[in-house]
């Protein structure tokens, strides 16, 4: 059975790690970001992937920089057939990408080449896309630019939030990565180069996006609120206070109120 080194940090990566081990793959090393202080109490917190790796009794490595000589030597010592990267959080060097015997793979939460970058789930909803999905691609030096082995899509309605889509795609990606590794091992699949003319990007979110602009259409406002849920969330200003908006719905009748007017509390 293939030997795998796994890189990941947040919740999104956990189902893939578990799926690989449950399907008999030998995950010999998990690499994740260092424990960080979180919350108002600044409590030192392990990453979700570290917690999962401890439960699975897998060796863990938490380097400040995964591309150092020491880290690369450690990874080489595991002699991985595959390296699987899922939302790890560091750029990987060309020397790193040469380590696996067979392939270095990444789960990306978009239908590439659309939405390369850090927040593909959110931007697909903010931009009102009718579908999203996951892609399994070869990791290359460029940002999410490697050839794609396989993609799976899901239709989007005007109610799904980024948090809900995140949870759906993380399980889709977990299943898809095991399928792709099996197909590569059997030499039954080859990757397809991305169409550079259709590339779009999904930059990181920030709190400055949260304030709702009532000059936008109701559809755009609905998309923004869903796309920023759960973080950073959407807000309106009322009497010098910020009010967080969790969800919206459309009304069928016309009215004469100015957009953003609070009708009832």
Short mmCIF file of C-alpha atoms in Angstrom, two decimals:
data_model
loop_
_atom_site.label_atom_id
_atom_site.label_comp_id
_atom_site.label_asym_id
_atom_site.label_seq_id
_atom_site.Cartn_x
_atom_site.Cartn_y
_atom_site.Cartn_z
CA UNK A 1 0.00 0.00 0.00
CA UNK A 2 1.19 3.53 -0.81
CA UNK A 3 3.03 5.55 1.81
CA UNK A 4 1.72 9.09 2.33
CA UNK A 5 2.94 12.25 4.04
CA UNK A 6 -0.02 14.52 4.80
CA UNK A 7 0.04 18.31 5.16
CA UNK A 8 -2.98 20.16 6.54
CA UNK A 9 -4.15 22.41 9.32
CA UNK A 10 -7.86 23.36 9.61
CA UNK A 11 -11.11 21.40 9.91
CA UNK A 12 -11.36 21.19 6.11
CA UNK A 13 -8.34 18.85 6.01
CA UNK A 14 -9.45 16.40 8.71
CA UNK A 15 -11.90 14.24 6.66
CA UNK A 16 -9.22 13.67 4.00
CA UNK A 17 -6.70 12.48 6.59
CA UNK A 18 -9.24 10.11 8.12
CA UNK A 19 -10.45 8.86 4.74
CA UNK A 20 -6.90 7.98 3.68
CA UNK A 21 -6.22 5.99 6.84
CA UNK A 22 -9.60 4.26 6.70
CA UNK A 23 -8.89 3.15 3.15
CA UNK A 24 -5.67 1.44 4.20
CA UNK A 25 -3.13 4.01 3.05
CA UNK A 26 -0.05 4.24 5.24
CA UNK A 27 0.06 7.84 6.44
CA UNK A 28 3.45 7.88 8.15
CA UNK A 29 3.77 11.60 8.92
CA UNK A 30 1.41 14.54 9.41
CA UNK A 31 2.75 18.07 9.02
CA UNK A 32 0.65 20.90 10.43
CA UNK A 33 1.04 24.46 11.64
CA UNK A 34 2.32 25.18 15.14
CA UNK A 35 -0.09 25.46 18.06
CA UNK A 36 -1.44 29.01 18.31
CA UNK A 37 -2.97 31.26 20.95
CA UNK A 38 -6.70 31.67 20.34
CA UNK A 39 -9.67 33.41 21.92
CA UNK A 40 -9.82 36.19 24.44
CA UNK A 41 -7.94 34.08 26.95
CA UNK A 42 -5.13 33.44 24.44
CA UNK A 43 -5.23 29.72 25.13
CA UNK A 44 -2.65 27.62 23.27
CA UNK A 45 -4.70 25.57 20.80
CA UNK A 46 -3.78 22.61 18.61
CA UNK A 47 -4.84 22.58 14.98
CA UNK A 48 -7.76 20.27 14.09
CA UNK A 49 -5.37 18.18 11.99
CA UNK A 50 -2.95 17.76 14.90
CA UNK A 51 -5.80 16.57 17.12
CA UNK A 52 -6.87 14.05 14.47
CA UNK A 53 -3.30 12.83 13.95
CA UNK A 54 -2.88 12.26 17.68
CA UNK A 55 -6.10 10.24 17.74
CA UNK A 56 -4.77 8.17 14.83
CA UNK A 57 -1.32 7.76 16.47
CA UNK A 58 0.50 9.28 13.48
CA UNK A 59 3.86 11.06 13.87
CA UNK A 60 3.48 14.86 13.80
CA UNK A 61 5.87 17.58 12.59
CA UNK A 62 5.14 21.29 13.19
CA UNK A 63 7.88 23.35 11.54
CA UNK A 64 7.91 27.13 11.37
CA UNK A 65 9.01 26.65 7.76
CA UNK A 66 8.44 23.30 6.07
CA UNK A 67 11.05 24.08 3.40
CA UNK A 68 14.09 24.01 5.69
CA UNK A 69 16.83 21.44 5.20
CA UNK A 70 15.84 19.67 8.42
CA UNK A 71 12.18 19.37 7.44
CA UNK A 72 12.96 18.18 3.94
CA UNK A 73 15.32 15.51 5.28
CA UNK A 74 12.64 14.31 7.69
CA UNK A 75 10.07 14.03 4.91
CA UNK A 76 12.53 12.20 2.65
CA UNK A 77 13.22 9.70 5.43
CA UNK A 78 9.58 8.62 5.26
CA UNK A 79 9.99 7.75 1.56
CA UNK A 80 6.48 8.85 0.58
CA UNK A 81 4.87 7.65 -2.61
CA UNK A 82 2.41 10.55 -2.35
CA UNK A 83 2.32 13.84 -0.52
CA UNK A 84 -1.20 15.14 0.07
CA UNK A 85 -1.69 18.83 0.83
CA UNK A 86 -5.00 20.19 2.15
CA UNK A 87 -5.16 23.81 3.35
CA UNK A 88 -1.75 23.56 4.99
CA UNK A 89 -0.93 27.26 5.01
CA UNK A 90 2.62 27.51 3.65
CA UNK A 91 4.08 27.85 0.15
CA UNK A 92 6.03 24.75 -0.82
CA UNK A 93 9.46 24.95 -2.46
CA UNK A 94 10.41 23.24 -5.71
CA UNK A 95 12.78 21.02 -3.73
CA UNK A 96 9.87 19.94 -1.55
CA UNK A 97 7.72 19.08 -4.57
CA UNK A 98 10.38 16.69 -5.89
CA UNK A 99 10.28 14.47 -2.78
CA UNK A 100 7.37 12.05 -3.44
CA UNK A 101 8.06 8.99 -5.57
CA UNK A 102 4.79 9.35 -7.47
CA UNK A 103 2.94 12.63 -6.95
CA UNK A 104 2.24 15.66 -4.76
CA UNK A 105 -1.51 16.28 -4.71
CA UNK A 106 -3.73 19.07 -3.42
CA UNK A 107 -7.45 19.28 -2.67
CA UNK A 108 -8.71 22.69 -3.80
CA UNK A 109 -12.26 23.83 -3.07
CA UNK A 110 -13.23 25.20 -6.47
CA UNK A 111 -13.80 24.16 -10.05
CA UNK A 112 -10.38 25.13 -11.34
CA UNK A 113 -9.21 27.27 -13.04
CA UNK A 114 -11.89 29.38 -11.35
CA UNK A 115 -11.13 30.76 -7.91
CA UNK A 116 -7.49 30.02 -7.36
CA UNK A 117 -6.34 31.27 -3.98
CA UNK A 118 -7.23 31.38 -0.30
CA UNK A 119 -11.03 31.77 -0.20
CA UNK A 120 -12.63 29.95 -3.15
CA UNK A 121 -15.73 28.81 -1.25
CA UNK A 122 -16.62 32.33 -0.13
CA UNK A 123 -16.05 34.04 -3.46
CA UNK A 124 -18.09 31.50 -5.40
CA UNK A 125 -21.09 32.45 -3.24
CA UNK A 126 -20.34 36.19 -3.14
CA UNK A 127 -20.20 36.23 -6.94
CA UNK A 128 -23.46 34.32 -7.28
CA UNK A 129 -22.09 31.22 -8.97
CA UNK A 130 -24.61 28.49 -9.79
CA UNK A 131 -22.14 25.72 -8.95
CA UNK A 132 -18.97 25.02 -7.01
CA UNK A 133 -16.93 21.92 -6.28
CA UNK A 134 -13.57 20.39 -5.48
CA UNK A 135 -10.53 19.63 -7.62
CA UNK A 136 -7.63 17.26 -7.10
CA UNK A 137 -4.57 18.72 -8.77
CA UNK A 138 -0.83 18.28 -8.97
CA UNK A 139 0.97 20.81 -6.78
CA UNK A 140 3.27 23.05 -8.78
CA UNK A 141 5.18 26.23 -8.03
CA UNK A 142 2.40 28.57 -9.18
CA UNK A 143 -0.70 29.42 -7.12
CA UNK A 144 -3.14 26.53 -7.62
CA UNK A 145 -1.92 26.30 -11.21
CA UNK A 146 -1.12 22.59 -11.52
CA UNK A 147 -2.88 20.20 -13.89
CA UNK A 148 -6.12 18.71 -12.59
CA UNK A 149 -6.69 14.99 -12.15
CA UNK A 150 -10.37 15.07 -11.29
CA UNK A 151 -13.16 17.46 -10.26
CA UNK A 152 -16.59 17.02 -8.74
CA UNK A 153 -19.26 19.72 -8.77
CA UNK A 154 -22.29 20.68 -6.68
CA UNK A 155 -25.18 23.00 -7.57
CA UNK A 156 -25.60 26.14 -5.45
CA UNK A 157 -28.93 27.73 -4.53
CA UNK A 158 -29.55 31.19 -3.07
CA UNK A 159 -29.70 29.91 0.51
CA UNK A 160 -26.48 27.96 1.06
CA UNK A 161 -23.86 29.69 3.20
CA UNK A 162 -20.09 29.50 2.94
CA UNK A 163 -20.00 27.48 6.15
CA UNK A 164 -22.47 24.94 4.79
CA UNK A 165 -20.65 24.66 1.47
CA UNK A 166 -17.33 24.27 3.31
CA UNK A 167 -18.66 21.26 5.20
CA UNK A 168 -20.08 19.67 2.04
CA UNK A 169 -16.90 20.14 0.02
CA UNK A 170 -14.53 18.87 2.69
CA UNK A 171 -16.21 15.45 2.57
CA UNK A 172 -16.41 15.49 -1.23
CA UNK A 173 -12.70 16.25 -1.36
CA UNK A 174 -11.85 13.49 1.10
CA UNK A 175 -13.61 10.89 -1.04
CA UNK A 176 -12.17 12.27 -4.26
CA UNK A 177 -8.53 12.23 -3.10
CA UNK A 178 -8.68 8.52 -2.28
CA UNK A 179 -10.27 7.82 -5.66
CA UNK A 180 -7.56 9.76 -7.49
CA UNK A 181 -4.69 8.10 -5.62
CA UNK A 182 -6.13 4.71 -6.50
CA UNK A 183 -6.49 5.67 -10.18
CA UNK A 184 -2.94 7.07 -10.33
CA UNK A 185 -1.57 3.92 -8.70
CA UNK A 186 -3.32 1.85 -11.36
CA UNK A 187 -2.13 4.22 -14.11
CA UNK A 188 -5.73 4.81 -15.16
CA UNK A 189 -5.74 8.62 -15.05
CA UNK A 190 -3.68 11.53 -16.33
CA UNK A 191 -3.96 15.18 -15.28
CA UNK A 192 -5.39 17.86 -17.58
CA UNK A 193 -3.74 21.25 -17.93
CA UNK A 194 -5.81 24.18 -16.69
CA UNK A 195 -7.21 26.63 -19.25
CA UNK A 196 -5.28 29.82 -18.53
CA UNK A 197 -7.91 31.95 -20.32
CA UNK A 198 -10.51 31.06 -17.67
CA UNK A 199 -8.46 31.75 -14.53
CA UNK A 200 -9.99 33.78 -11.69
CA UNK A 201 -8.80 34.38 -8.14
CA UNK A 202 -10.23 34.21 -4.63
CA UNK A 203 -8.22 36.51 -2.33
CA UNK A 204 -8.31 36.31 1.45
CA UNK A 205 -11.31 37.79 3.22
CA UNK A 206 -11.06 40.69 5.65
CA UNK A 207 -13.39 42.47 8.07
CA UNK A 208 -13.58 45.57 5.87
CA UNK A 209 -15.87 43.56 3.57
CA UNK A 210 -18.50 43.09 6.29
CA UNK A 211 -20.42 46.37 6.02
CA UNK A 212 -23.46 46.00 3.77
CA UNK A 213 -23.83 48.59 1.00
CA UNK A 214 -27.56 49.21 0.49
CA UNK A 215 -26.89 50.62 -2.97
CA UNK A 216 -26.24 47.08 -4.17
CA UNK A 217 -28.99 44.82 -5.49
CA UNK A 218 -30.89 42.56 -3.12
CA UNK A 219 -29.29 39.54 -4.83
CA UNK A 220 -25.77 40.92 -4.33
CA UNK A 221 -26.49 41.68 -0.67
CA UNK A 222 -27.88 38.19 -0.12
CA UNK A 223 -24.81 36.69 -1.79
CA UNK A 224 -22.45 38.75 0.38
CA UNK A 225 -24.17 37.79 3.63
CA UNK A 226 -24.07 34.09 2.73
CA UNK A 227 -20.51 34.29 1.43
CA UNK A 228 -19.20 35.91 4.62
CA UNK A 229 -20.94 33.43 6.93
CA UNK A 230 -19.49 32.40 9.37
CA UNK A 231 -16.48 34.73 9.05
CA UNK A 232 -16.07 37.66 8.98
CA UNK A 233 -19.87 38.02 8.95
CA UNK A 234 -21.99 40.90 7.63
CA UNK A 235 -23.08 44.00 9.54
CA UNK A 236 -25.17 47.15 9.23
CA UNK A 237 -24.74 50.38 11.18
CA UNK A 238 -27.67 51.68 13.22
CA UNK A 239 -27.45 54.63 15.60
CA UNK A 240 -23.65 54.33 15.83
CA UNK A 241 -23.92 50.61 16.58
CA UNK A 242 -23.13 47.60 14.44
CA UNK A 243 -25.81 44.95 14.02
CA UNK A 244 -24.76 41.57 12.67
CA UNK A 245 -26.91 40.10 9.89
CA UNK A 246 -27.10 36.31 9.84
CA UNK A 247 -29.51 35.63 6.98
CA UNK A 248 -31.84 37.25 4.47
CA UNK A 249 -34.89 36.31 2.43
CA UNK A 250 -36.60 37.86 -0.56
CA UNK A 251 -40.10 39.38 -0.49
CA UNK A 252 -42.36 39.24 -3.53
CA UNK A 253 -44.21 42.56 -3.15
CA UNK A 254 -42.83 46.02 -3.84
CA UNK A 255 -42.53 48.64 -1.09
CA UNK A 256 -41.63 52.31 -0.78
CA UNK A 257 -39.05 52.02 2.00
CA UNK A 258 -35.44 53.02 1.50
CA UNK A 259 -33.10 49.97 1.34
CA UNK A 260 -31.62 49.32 4.78
CA UNK A 261 -34.60 50.71 6.69
CA UNK A 262 -35.34 48.79 9.90
CA UNK A 263 -39.08 48.11 9.87
CA UNK A 264 -39.46 46.26 13.17
CA UNK A 265 -37.31 45.24 16.14
#
